[in-house]
Short mmCIF file of C-alpha atoms and ligand atoms in Angstrom, two decimals:
data_model
loop_
_atom_site.label_atom_id
_atom_site.label_comp_id
_atom_site.label_asym_id
_atom_site.label_seq_id
_atom_site.Cartn_x
_atom_site.Cartn_y
_atom_site.Cartn_z
CA UNK J 1 -42.93 -19.84 4.99
CA UNK J 2 -40.06 -17.34 4.47
CA UNK J 3 -37.85 -16.56 7.47
CA UNK J 4 -37.75 -12.85 8.37
CA UNK J 5 -35.13 -11.33 10.54
CA UNK J 6 -35.77 -9.38 13.59
CA UNK J 7 -34.58 -6.04 12.22
CA UNK J 8 -37.16 -6.35 9.32
CA UNK J 9 -39.99 -7.26 11.45
CA UNK J 10 -39.51 -4.39 13.91
CA UNK J 11 -39.69 -1.96 10.98
CA UNK J 12 -42.44 -3.79 9.22
CA UNK J 13 -46.00 -2.60 8.69
CA UNK J 14 -47.24 -6.09 7.89
CA UNK J 15 -49.61 -6.31 10.82
CA UNK J 16 -51.73 -9.33 11.08
CA UNK J 17 -49.34 -11.32 8.89
CA UNK J 18 -48.02 -14.75 9.71
CA UNK J 19 -44.37 -14.52 10.32
CA UNK J 20 -41.44 -16.85 11.01
CA UNK J 21 -38.28 -16.03 12.86
CA UNK J 22 -35.26 -17.91 14.39
CA UNK J 23 -33.01 -16.49 17.12
CA UNK J 24 -31.78 -16.75 20.66
CA UNK J 25 -33.72 -16.14 23.75
CA UNK J 26 -32.51 -13.19 25.58
CA UNK J 27 -34.88 -13.20 28.53
CA UNK J 28 -38.11 -15.07 29.33
CA UNK J 29 -40.43 -13.60 31.79
CA UNK J 30 -43.68 -14.46 33.42
CA UNK J 31 -43.65 -17.74 31.41
CA UNK J 32 -45.10 -15.62 28.67
CA UNK J 33 -42.67 -13.00 27.32
CA UNK J 34 -39.70 -14.01 25.17
CA UNK J 35 -37.29 -11.17 24.19
CA UNK J 36 -35.96 -12.74 21.08
CA UNK J 37 -32.49 -11.50 19.29
CA UNK J 38 -31.11 -12.77 16.03
CA UNK J 39 -28.17 -10.53 15.64
CA UNK J 40 -29.85 -8.52 13.03
CA UNK J 41 -30.29 -5.65 15.41
CA UNK J 42 -29.45 -4.41 18.85
CA UNK J 43 -33.29 -4.65 19.47
CA UNK J 44 -35.14 -7.66 20.55
CA UNK J 45 -38.63 -8.61 19.35
CA UNK J 46 -41.11 -9.65 22.03
CA UNK J 47 -42.77 -13.01 21.28
CA UNK J 48 -45.90 -13.56 23.49
CA UNK J 49 -46.42 -17.25 24.21
CA UNK J 50 -49.72 -18.99 24.44
CA UNK J 51 -48.47 -20.83 27.51
CA UNK J 52 -51.86 -22.73 27.82
CA UNK J 53 -51.36 -24.34 24.60
CA UNK J 54 -47.67 -24.71 24.89
CA UNK J 55 -46.30 -28.02 26.16
CA UNK J 56 -44.66 -28.17 29.45
CA UNK J 57 -41.57 -29.62 28.12
CA UNK J 58 -41.17 -26.87 25.68
CA UNK J 59 -41.98 -24.22 28.30
CA UNK J 60 -39.16 -25.76 30.31
CA UNK J 61 -36.58 -25.31 27.68
CA UNK J 62 -37.34 -21.63 26.88
CA UNK J 63 -34.34 -20.04 28.81
CA UNK J 64 -31.74 -17.53 28.21
CA UNK J 65 -29.41 -18.50 25.50
CA UNK J 66 -31.67 -21.12 23.90
CA UNK J 67 -32.08 -21.13 20.13
CA UNK J 68 -35.69 -21.11 19.08
CA UNK J 69 -37.85 -21.07 15.88
CA UNK J 70 -41.05 -19.10 16.27
CA UNK J 71 -44.14 -18.81 14.05
CA UNK J 72 -46.89 -16.51 14.83
CA UNK J 73 -48.73 -13.23 13.83
CA UNK J 74 -47.17 -9.85 13.90
CA UNK J 75 -49.38 -7.64 16.00
CA UNK J 76 -49.41 -4.05 17.20
CA UNK J 77 -47.88 -4.37 20.77
CA UNK J 78 -49.99 -4.17 23.61
CA UNK J 79 -47.25 -3.17 25.93
CA UNK J 80 -44.77 -0.47 26.22
CA UNK J 81 -41.41 -0.43 24.61
CA UNK J 82 -42.03 -1.74 21.23
CA UNK J 83 -44.28 -1.03 18.28
CA UNK J 84 -44.85 -4.63 17.13
CA UNK J 85 -44.71 -8.10 18.70
CA UNK J 86 -45.29 -11.65 17.75
CA UNK J 87 -48.33 -13.53 18.95
CA UNK J 88 -46.67 -16.89 18.96
CA UNK J 89 -48.62 -19.81 17.54
CA UNK J 90 -45.80 -22.30 17.31
CA UNK J 91 -42.52 -22.35 19.01
CA UNK J 92 -39.82 -25.02 18.51
CA UNK J 93 -36.74 -25.35 20.59
CA UNK J 94 -33.74 -25.71 18.31
CA UNK J 95 -31.01 -25.68 20.81
CA UNK J 96 -31.41 -25.75 24.55
CA UNK J 97 -29.10 -23.85 26.90
CA UNK J 98 -28.88 -24.81 30.47
CA UNK J 99 -29.33 -21.88 32.67
CA UNK J 100 -27.18 -23.14 35.49
CA UNK J 101 -24.21 -23.38 33.14
CA UNK J 102 -24.71 -20.71 30.65
CA UNK J 103 -22.36 -17.90 31.51
CA UNK J 104 -24.10 -15.02 29.84
CA UNK J 105 -26.87 -14.24 32.15
CA UNK J 106 -29.34 -11.27 31.70
CA UNK J 107 -27.41 -8.87 34.08
CA UNK J 108 -24.44 -6.67 33.89
CA UNK J 109 -21.03 -8.74 33.36
CA UNK J 110 -17.82 -6.96 33.71
CA UNK J 111 -15.71 -6.62 30.47
CA UNK J 112 -13.03 -8.56 32.11
CA UNK J 113 -15.21 -11.63 32.66
CA UNK J 114 -16.56 -11.35 29.04
CA UNK J 115 -13.08 -11.23 27.62
CA UNK J 116 -12.58 -14.63 29.28
CA UNK J 117 -15.72 -15.81 27.47
CA UNK J 118 -14.81 -14.22 24.11
CA UNK J 119 -16.65 -16.91 22.25
CA UNK J 120 -20.01 -16.01 24.08
CA UNK J 121 -19.46 -12.38 24.71
CA UNK J 122 -20.78 -11.59 21.15
CA UNK J 123 -24.22 -12.61 22.63
CA UNK J 124 -24.39 -9.51 24.70
CA UNK J 125 -25.71 -6.27 23.44
CA UNK J 126 -22.42 -4.41 23.93
CA UNK J 127 -20.27 -6.74 21.86
CA UNK J 128 -22.95 -7.30 19.29
CA UNK J 129 -23.18 -3.53 18.84
CA UNK J 130 -19.40 -3.07 18.65
CA UNK J 131 -18.92 -5.80 16.18
CA UNK J 132 -21.72 -4.72 14.01
CA UNK J 133 -20.15 -1.26 13.94
CA UNK J 134 -16.75 -2.92 13.25
CA UNK J 135 -18.28 -4.83 10.18
CA UNK J 136 -19.79 -1.65 8.77
CA UNK J 137 -16.66 0.27 9.35
CA UNK J 138 -14.64 -2.34 7.51
CA UNK J 139 -17.13 -2.12 4.67
CA UNK J 140 -17.05 1.75 4.86
CA UNK J 141 -13.14 1.48 4.41
CA UNK J 142 -13.50 -0.54 1.24
CA UNK J 143 -16.27 1.67 -0.01
CA UNK J 144 -14.43 4.95 0.48
CA UNK J 145 -11.28 3.83 -1.22
CA UNK J 146 -13.05 1.80 -4.12
CA UNK J 147 -15.32 5.07 -4.75
CA UNK J 148 -12.21 7.25 -4.72
CA UNK J 149 -10.18 5.31 -7.30
CA UNK J 150 -8.14 3.03 -5.14
CA UNK J 151 -7.34 -0.48 -5.86
CA UNK J 152 -7.26 -2.90 -2.92
CA UNK J 153 -3.97 -4.66 -2.72
CA UNK J 154 -3.44 -7.73 -0.61
CA UNK J 155 -0.05 -7.36 0.91
CA UNK J 156 1.79 -10.64 1.81
CA UNK J 157 1.30 -11.69 5.46
CA UNK J 158 4.56 -13.72 5.56
CA UNK J 159 7.30 -11.43 4.71
CA UNK J 160 10.87 -12.07 3.81
CA UNK J 161 12.15 -8.47 4.38
CA UNK J 162 13.15 -7.90 8.07
CA UNK J 163 13.82 -4.19 7.37
CA UNK J 164 10.42 -2.75 7.81
CA UNK J 165 11.52 -1.33 11.19
CA UNK J 166 8.04 -0.79 12.51
CA UNK J 167 8.36 -3.16 15.55
CA UNK J 168 9.37 -6.51 16.75
CA UNK J 169 8.46 -9.34 14.64
CA UNK J 170 7.09 -12.92 15.05
CA UNK J 171 9.30 -15.50 13.36
CA UNK J 172 7.74 -17.94 10.76
CA UNK J 173 9.60 -21.23 10.66
CA UNK J 174 8.81 -24.95 10.22
CA UNK J 175 11.73 -25.84 12.50
CA UNK J 176 11.10 -27.70 15.74
CA UNK J 177 12.71 -25.43 18.28
CA UNK J 178 15.10 -27.95 19.57
CA UNK J 179 15.83 -29.65 16.19
CA UNK J 180 16.65 -26.55 14.02
CA UNK J 181 19.61 -27.28 11.82
CA UNK J 182 22.64 -25.11 12.73
CA UNK J 183 25.32 -23.41 10.70
CA UNK J 184 29.01 -23.80 11.38
CA UNK J 185 28.96 -20.68 13.72
CA UNK J 186 26.06 -22.37 15.78
CA UNK J 187 23.37 -20.09 14.64
CA UNK J 188 20.09 -21.47 13.14
CA UNK J 189 20.42 -22.36 9.42
CA UNK J 190 17.57 -20.76 7.95
CA UNK J 191 18.72 -21.75 4.35
CA UNK J 192 17.13 -25.05 5.28
CA UNK J 193 13.97 -23.76 6.43
CA UNK J 194 10.67 -23.73 4.51
CA UNK J 195 11.46 -20.62 2.37
CA UNK J 196 15.15 -21.04 2.54
CA UNK J 197 15.63 -17.93 4.57
CA UNK J 198 14.42 -16.12 7.57
CA UNK J 199 10.64 -15.09 7.39
CA UNK J 200 8.40 -13.28 9.77
CA UNK J 201 4.82 -12.13 10.03
CA UNK J 202 4.32 -8.70 8.54
CA UNK J 203 4.30 -5.61 10.59
CA UNK J 204 3.04 -3.41 7.74
CA UNK J 205 2.28 -3.83 4.13
CA UNK J 206 3.67 -0.43 3.28
CA UNK J 207 6.87 -1.19 1.57
CA UNK J 208 5.05 -3.72 -0.73
CA UNK J 209 2.07 -1.21 -1.16
CA UNK J 210 4.59 1.40 -2.44
CA UNK J 211 5.73 -0.74 -5.30
CA UNK J 212 2.03 -1.23 -6.30
CA UNK J 213 1.28 2.56 -5.93
CA UNK J 214 4.09 3.07 -8.44
CA UNK J 215 2.08 1.31 -11.12
CA UNK J 216 -1.55 1.45 -10.11
CA UNK J 217 -1.35 5.04 -8.82
CA UNK J 218 -3.68 4.64 -5.87
CA UNK J 219 -3.61 1.51 -3.65
CA UNK J 220 -4.68 0.41 -0.25
CA UNK J 221 -4.05 -2.59 1.82
CA UNK J 222 -6.42 -3.61 4.77
CA UNK J 223 -5.06 -6.76 6.52
CA UNK J 224 -3.73 -8.21 9.56
CA UNK J 225 -0.31 -7.02 10.88
CA UNK J 226 1.60 -8.57 13.76
CA UNK J 227 3.86 -7.00 16.45
CA UNK J 228 5.66 -8.83 19.17
CA UNK J 229 6.24 -5.76 21.28
CA UNK J 230 5.49 -6.55 24.82
CA UNK J 231 3.28 -3.56 25.43
CA UNK J 232 0.32 -4.36 27.62
CA UNK J 233 -1.76 -1.16 27.04
CA UNK J 234 -5.27 -0.44 26.13
CA UNK J 235 -4.21 0.55 22.70
CA UNK J 236 -1.86 -2.18 21.70
CA UNK J 237 -2.54 -5.75 20.25
CA UNK J 238 -0.08 -8.26 19.00
CA UNK J 239 -2.44 -8.95 16.08
CA UNK J 240 -4.45 -5.96 14.53
CA UNK J 241 -5.72 -4.85 11.31
CA UNK J 242 -4.21 -1.95 9.47
CA UNK J 243 -5.55 0.25 6.69
CA UNK J 244 -2.67 1.48 4.48
CA UNK J 245 -3.30 3.65 1.42
CA UNK J 246 -0.42 4.47 -0.78
CA UNK J 247 -0.66 7.09 -3.42
CA UNK J 248 1.82 8.13 -6.30
CA UNK J 249 2.25 11.83 -7.17
CA UNK J 250 0.68 12.81 -3.70
CA UNK J 251 2.73 14.84 -1.29
CA UNK J 252 2.46 15.33 2.55
CA UNK J 253 -0.24 17.91 2.26
CA UNK J 254 -2.28 15.54 0.07
CA UNK J 255 -1.67 12.80 2.62
CA UNK J 256 -3.01 14.84 5.30
CA UNK J 257 -6.05 15.85 3.36
CA UNK J 258 -6.60 12.09 2.39
CA UNK J 259 -6.31 10.95 6.08
CA UNK J 260 -8.79 13.56 7.33
CA UNK J 261 -11.34 12.97 4.55
CA UNK J 262 -11.10 9.20 5.01
CA UNK J 263 -11.72 9.14 8.67
CA UNK J 264 -14.57 11.69 8.42
CA UNK J 265 -16.12 9.72 5.58
CA UNK J 266 -16.11 6.38 7.55
CA UNK J 267 -17.58 7.79 10.69
CA UNK J 268 -20.34 9.59 8.71
CA UNK J 269 -21.21 6.32 7.27
CA UNK J 270 -21.53 4.53 10.58
CA UNK J 271 -23.49 7.47 12.03
CA UNK J 272 -25.99 6.97 9.33
CA UNK J 273 -25.92 3.06 8.96
CA UNK J 274 -25.32 1.95 12.56
CA UNK J 275 -27.66 4.37 14.23
CA UNK J 276 -29.27 2.00 16.78
CA UNK J 277 -25.88 0.51 17.68
CA UNK J 278 -24.25 3.82 18.17
CA UNK J 279 -27.10 5.22 20.24
CA UNK J 280 -26.82 1.96 22.44
CA UNK J 281 -23.12 2.49 22.84
CA UNK J 282 -23.59 6.20 23.68
CA UNK J 283 -25.78 5.06 26.60
CA UNK J 284 -23.45 2.47 27.67
CA UNK J 285 -20.56 4.89 27.79
CA UNK J 286 -22.61 7.38 29.61
CA UNK J 287 -23.23 4.76 32.41
CA UNK J 288 -19.52 3.93 32.35
CA UNK J 289 -18.57 7.72 32.75
CA UNK J 290 -20.82 7.96 35.75
CA UNK J 291 -18.66 5.53 37.68
CA UNK J 292 -15.58 7.91 37.06
CA UNK J 293 -14.55 10.79 39.09
CA UNK J 294 -15.99 14.05 37.83
CA UNK J 295 -12.82 15.49 36.64
CA UNK J 296 -12.18 12.46 34.34
CA UNK J 297 -15.61 12.28 32.74
CA UNK J 298 -15.85 13.15 29.02
CA UNK J 299 -17.60 16.51 28.37
CA UNK J 300 -19.11 15.22 25.20
CA UNK J 301 -21.44 12.28 24.60
CA UNK J 302 -20.37 9.62 22.04
CA UNK J 303 -22.30 10.96 19.26
CA UNK J 304 -21.33 14.55 19.93
CA UNK J 305 -17.73 13.38 19.82
CA UNK J 306 -18.20 11.61 16.54
CA UNK J 307 -20.07 14.71 14.95
CA UNK J 308 -17.37 16.97 16.34
CA UNK J 309 -14.75 14.99 14.48
CA UNK J 310 -16.59 14.88 11.14
CA UNK J 311 -17.72 18.70 11.31
CA UNK J 312 -14.49 20.31 12.35
CA UNK J 313 -10.99 20.65 10.70
CA UNK J 314 -8.19 18.57 12.20
CA UNK J 315 -5.56 21.06 13.60
CA UNK J 316 -2.29 20.68 11.67
CA UNK J 317 0.69 21.60 13.79
CA UNK J 318 4.43 21.04 13.12
CA UNK J 319 6.36 18.99 15.51
CA UNK J 320 8.46 22.04 16.31
CA UNK J 321 5.38 24.08 17.29
CA UNK J 322 4.00 21.17 19.41
CA UNK J 323 7.39 21.04 21.25
CA UNK J 324 7.16 24.81 22.07
CA UNK J 325 3.58 24.23 23.28
CA UNK J 326 4.44 21.17 25.40
CA UNK J 327 7.70 22.84 26.82
CA UNK J 328 5.61 25.80 28.05
CA UNK J 329 2.57 23.82 29.14
CA UNK J 330 1.42 23.68 32.76
CA UNK J 331 1.88 19.85 33.22
CA UNK J 332 5.49 20.23 31.94
CA UNK J 333 6.34 23.07 34.29
CA UNK J 334 4.76 21.43 37.17
CA UNK J 335 6.67 18.31 36.32
CA UNK J 336 3.39 16.24 35.77
CA UNK J 337 4.63 14.58 32.69
CA UNK J 338 6.31 11.17 33.26
CA UNK J 339 8.75 12.17 30.30
CA UNK J 340 9.38 15.90 30.77
CA UNK J 341 9.86 17.93 27.51
CA UNK J 342 13.11 19.72 27.64
CA UNK J 343 14.47 19.97 24.12
CA UNK J 344 13.56 19.60 20.42
CA UNK J 345 14.11 16.05 19.20
CA UNK J 346 12.28 14.35 21.97
CA UNK J 347 10.07 11.58 21.02
CA UNK J 348 6.41 12.36 22.01
CA UNK J 349 4.70 9.82 24.36
CA UNK J 350 1.15 9.18 24.71
CA UNK J 351 0.84 11.61 27.70
CA UNK J 352 2.02 14.44 25.28
CA UNK J 353 -0.02 13.50 22.46
CA UNK J 354 -3.16 13.37 24.80
CA UNK J 355 -2.36 16.61 26.21
CA UNK J 356 -2.10 18.32 22.89
CA UNK J 357 -5.47 16.82 21.57
CA UNK J 358 -7.47 16.75 24.86
CA UNK J 359 -6.34 19.78 26.75
CA UNK J 360 -4.63 22.18 24.38
CA UNK J 361 -6.32 21.87 21.03
CA UNK J 362 -9.45 20.05 22.04
CA UNK J 363 -9.72 18.47 18.62
CA UNK J 364 -8.01 15.94 16.42
CA UNK J 365 -4.55 17.09 15.62
CA UNK J 366 -2.20 16.18 12.60
CA UNK J 367 1.47 16.53 13.79
CA UNK J 368 3.92 16.83 10.90
CA UNK J 369 7.64 17.29 10.11
CA UNK J 370 9.12 15.18 12.89
CA UNK J 371 12.75 14.86 13.58
CA UNK J 372 14.45 12.44 11.17
CA UNK J 373 16.18 10.60 14.12
CA UNK J 374 12.86 9.39 15.65
CA UNK J 375 11.17 8.31 12.49
CA UNK J 376 11.53 5.41 10.01
CA UNK J 377 14.32 5.58 7.23
CA UNK J 378 11.87 5.70 4.27
CA UNK J 379 10.32 9.24 5.20
CA UNK J 380 11.29 12.00 2.90
CA UNK J 381 14.08 14.45 4.33
CA UNK J 382 13.12 18.09 4.45
CA UNK J 383 15.43 20.70 3.11
CA UNK J 384 16.40 21.58 6.70
CA UNK J 385 18.27 18.22 6.79
CA UNK J 386 16.99 17.43 10.27
CA UNK J 387 13.01 16.71 9.88
CA UNK J 388 11.13 14.39 7.76
CA UNK J 389 7.81 14.68 6.09
CA UNK J 390 6.06 12.46 8.66
CA UNK J 391 2.54 12.99 9.85
CA UNK J 392 0.72 11.32 12.88
CA UNK J 393 -3.07 11.87 13.35
CA UNK J 394 -3.87 12.06 17.08
CA UNK J 395 -7.25 11.41 18.47
CA UNK J 396 -8.88 12.31 21.75
CA UNK J 397 -8.87 9.22 24.15
CA UNK J 398 -6.86 7.28 21.64
CA UNK J 399 -3.57 9.15 20.94
CA UNK J 400 -2.15 8.06 17.67
CA UNK J 401 -4.67 6.67 15.23
CA UNK J 402 -2.64 7.28 11.97
CA UNK J 403 1.06 7.19 11.31
CA UNK J 404 2.15 8.25 7.64
CA UNK J 405 4.57 10.11 5.56
CA UNK J 406 5.70 11.36 2.25
CA UNK J 407 8.16 8.61 1.26
CA UNK J 408 11.78 9.45 0.22
CA UNK J 409 11.71 9.09 -3.48
CA UNK J 410 15.36 10.23 -4.09
CA UNK J 411 17.63 7.02 -4.43
CA UNK J 412 20.78 8.69 -3.41
CA UNK J 413 19.27 10.12 -0.12
CA UNK J 414 17.39 6.78 0.61
CA UNK J 415 20.76 4.81 0.14
CA UNK J 416 22.53 7.15 2.41
CA UNK J 417 19.78 6.67 5.06
CA UNK J 418 19.79 2.94 4.71
CA UNK J 419 23.69 2.80 5.08
CA UNK J 420 23.54 5.14 8.21
CA UNK J 421 21.21 2.60 9.86
CA UNK J 422 23.56 -0.28 8.96
CA UNK J 423 20.81 -2.03 6.93
CA UNK J 424 22.21 -4.11 4.07
CA UNK J 425 21.11 -2.50 0.84
CA UNK J 426 20.74 -5.94 -0.77
CA UNK J 427 17.84 -6.75 1.67
CA UNK J 428 15.97 -3.86 0.09
CA UNK J 429 16.94 -4.29 -3.51
CA UNK J 430 13.42 -4.45 -4.78
CA UNK J 431 12.42 -1.49 -2.70
CA UNK J 432 15.24 0.57 -4.08
CA UNK J 433 14.20 -0.53 -7.59
CA UNK J 434 11.05 1.69 -7.19
CA UNK J 435 13.49 4.64 -6.87
CA UNK J 436 15.57 3.54 -9.80
CA UNK J 437 12.86 3.05 -12.28
CA UNK J 438 10.32 5.97 -12.65
CA UNK J 439 10.63 7.26 -9.21
CA UNK J 440 8.04 9.92 -8.11
CA UNK J 441 6.77 11.64 -5.16
CA UNK J 442 4.45 9.48 -3.25
CA UNK J 443 2.98 9.24 0.17
CA UNK J 444 0.69 7.04 2.36
CA UNK J 445 -0.30 6.17 5.91
CA UNK J 446 -1.27 3.29 8.29
CA UNK J 447 -4.42 3.48 10.23
CA UNK J 448 -4.85 1.00 13.16
CA UNK J 449 -8.38 -0.23 12.45
CA UNK J 450 -9.07 -1.33 16.01
CA UNK J 451 -8.18 2.27 17.32
CA UNK J 452 -10.70 3.57 14.77
CA UNK J 453 -13.32 1.24 16.09
CA UNK J 454 -12.27 2.05 19.69
CA UNK J 455 -12.97 5.71 18.87
CA UNK J 456 -16.24 5.19 17.15
CA UNK J 457 -17.72 2.71 19.72
CA UNK J 458 -16.30 4.46 22.74
CA UNK J 459 -14.77 1.36 24.12
CA UNK J 460 -11.87 2.04 26.38
CA UNK J 461 -9.82 -1.25 25.78
CA UNK J 462 -8.72 -2.35 22.32
CA UNK J 463 -9.34 -5.88 23.48
CA UNK J 464 -13.05 -5.12 23.42
CA UNK J 465 -13.09 -4.15 19.63
CA UNK J 466 -11.42 -7.21 18.02
CA UNK J 467 -13.23 -10.58 18.24
CA UNK J 468 -10.52 -12.60 19.61
CA UNK J 469 -7.64 -10.38 20.94
CA UNK J 470 -3.93 -11.49 20.91
CA UNK J 471 -1.90 -9.88 23.59
CA UNK J 472 1.14 -10.75 25.41
CA UNK J 473 0.49 -14.02 27.44
CA UNK J 474 -2.91 -14.48 25.85
CA UNK J 475 -3.96 -16.27 22.62
CA UNK J 476 -6.95 -18.29 23.77
CA UNK J 477 -9.60 -19.31 21.44
P1 ATP F 1 2.34 3.46 18.76
O1 ATP F 1 3.26 4.67 18.88
O2 ATP F 1 0.88 3.90 19.26
O3 ATP F 1 2.70 2.15 19.37
P2 ATP F 1 3.38 3.00 16.18
O4 ATP F 1 4.05 4.29 15.92
O5 ATP F 1 4.22 1.97 16.56
O6 ATP F 1 2.30 3.16 17.30
P3 ATP F 1 2.94 2.69 13.36
O7 ATP F 1 4.03 1.80 13.11
O8 ATP F 1 2.98 4.06 12.91
O9 ATP F 1 2.46 2.65 14.92
O10 ATP F 1 1.63 1.94 12.75
C1 ATP F 1 0.51 2.74 12.09
C2 ATP F 1 -0.76 2.63 12.99
O11 ATP F 1 -1.08 1.22 13.44
C3 ATP F 1 -0.72 3.57 14.44
O12 ATP F 1 -0.96 4.77 14.12
C4 ATP F 1 -1.81 2.70 15.24
O13 ATP F 1 -3.07 3.32 14.91
C5 ATP F 1 -1.69 1.31 14.69
N1 ATP F 1 -0.96 0.53 15.66
C6 ATP F 1 0.38 0.41 15.82
N2 ATP F 1 0.76 -0.47 16.63
C7 ATP F 1 -0.37 -1.09 17.15
C8 ATP F 1 -0.82 -2.12 17.97
N3 ATP F 1 0.22 -2.83 18.55
N4 ATP F 1 -1.95 -2.43 18.25
C9 ATP F 1 -3.04 -1.81 17.54
N5 ATP F 1 -2.82 -0.77 16.67
C10 ATP F 1 -1.59 -0.50 16.48
MN1 MN F 2 3.44 5.85 14.38
#
């Protein structure tokens, strides 16, 4: 007989049909009712056991976590809480699970405990919901770009350029730490290493994506990126996935439009296609909020927050306007900011970004035209000579979710920038070639995929939206 999945059966009208499912026991109560889950949906199907005709040995092995195969008849449920259930005629234990040892019991576990059991936490409702949403979001990213004429571009993961400037890098080398050959001056001789030069794990696919945009027009990368920064926050990972579109002939306004339209489209997609999971996560968040002091609770439910983002325009504000707002703000005057805002040119910290988004504008904000000094070398210099065409999209509860820019397309200006930073032009010869041969206005951005998943699922810690998080002092599994 054909195996069905639980999602199909719960929506099925094949009452009185014989069905066959395989899954894991979530709970087993009164020696009679199995709540079975197979990952296809947040919901379990109830399987009613005919315990008089079930062997003692089998009954003994029906416990939380066990894998079972069930054959039976789909019937309208007698009990509350479900439309249909399975009247079991045959149950086969595929894999037992000793209840004394199985860490995932049918009770509330802390997220910290589950993080230590990241290989099993996916068997809880919360993590299964988060990861199904993550999978759908990933698909929605590819769908959005493909349908809008973008080509997916696989940026290299091992990079030979160390001038990307987006963060501390992880070295890639085949040398044994103590046996690395040295040059005459005592430094490590990378010319004898695997690639014949120093190489690192990429921090961003942008520079490479730019070269592709200058031929394919619209491209995007969606791959892993690595940063060896020692930031133990709820928004930073050492390994995370980044979505980076790059578009030729598009200026900063186009870039802001793209960022906003893209985020709205993927959120709309999951609202439609992950309804049950989002509803579950909304309830989870509601419970979590209840344990917070009243003034820290969110005013909106998860779904309201998501709909609010998809239905309202993001507020576009220049860095200069933002500084004025921050300087005159209550927390600044009352010295509540850890980093007070005194003058133009200050780098914005997460506390400032969150003030603007959560307290002042109360909606997503796109900040643009930042001081050149606090942004990367490849961002296009404005005519004022001191700001660049950068944009960051800031989200409530998250802070920066997108960082992007119109790129400096003028060879002479770019060269000056590179020289001023003391970067050797030769390192970037291939990048500069894009400005030498058929240069054009172009723009792009990087969206931290996990931060998007955080926003959509309402999870507070970024470690809980990636299967196996890598953070300082932690690379288990
Ligand atoms: P932040 O200031 O939050 O550390 P950033 O300015 O260093 O971020 P960018 O270099 O602009 O980040 O990277 C683009 C996007 O990648 C960011 O907007 C963010 O969404 C995401 N991102 C950056 N660093 C991390 C990280 N360590 N873990 C997860 N996501 C990250
Ligand atoms: Mn940034």
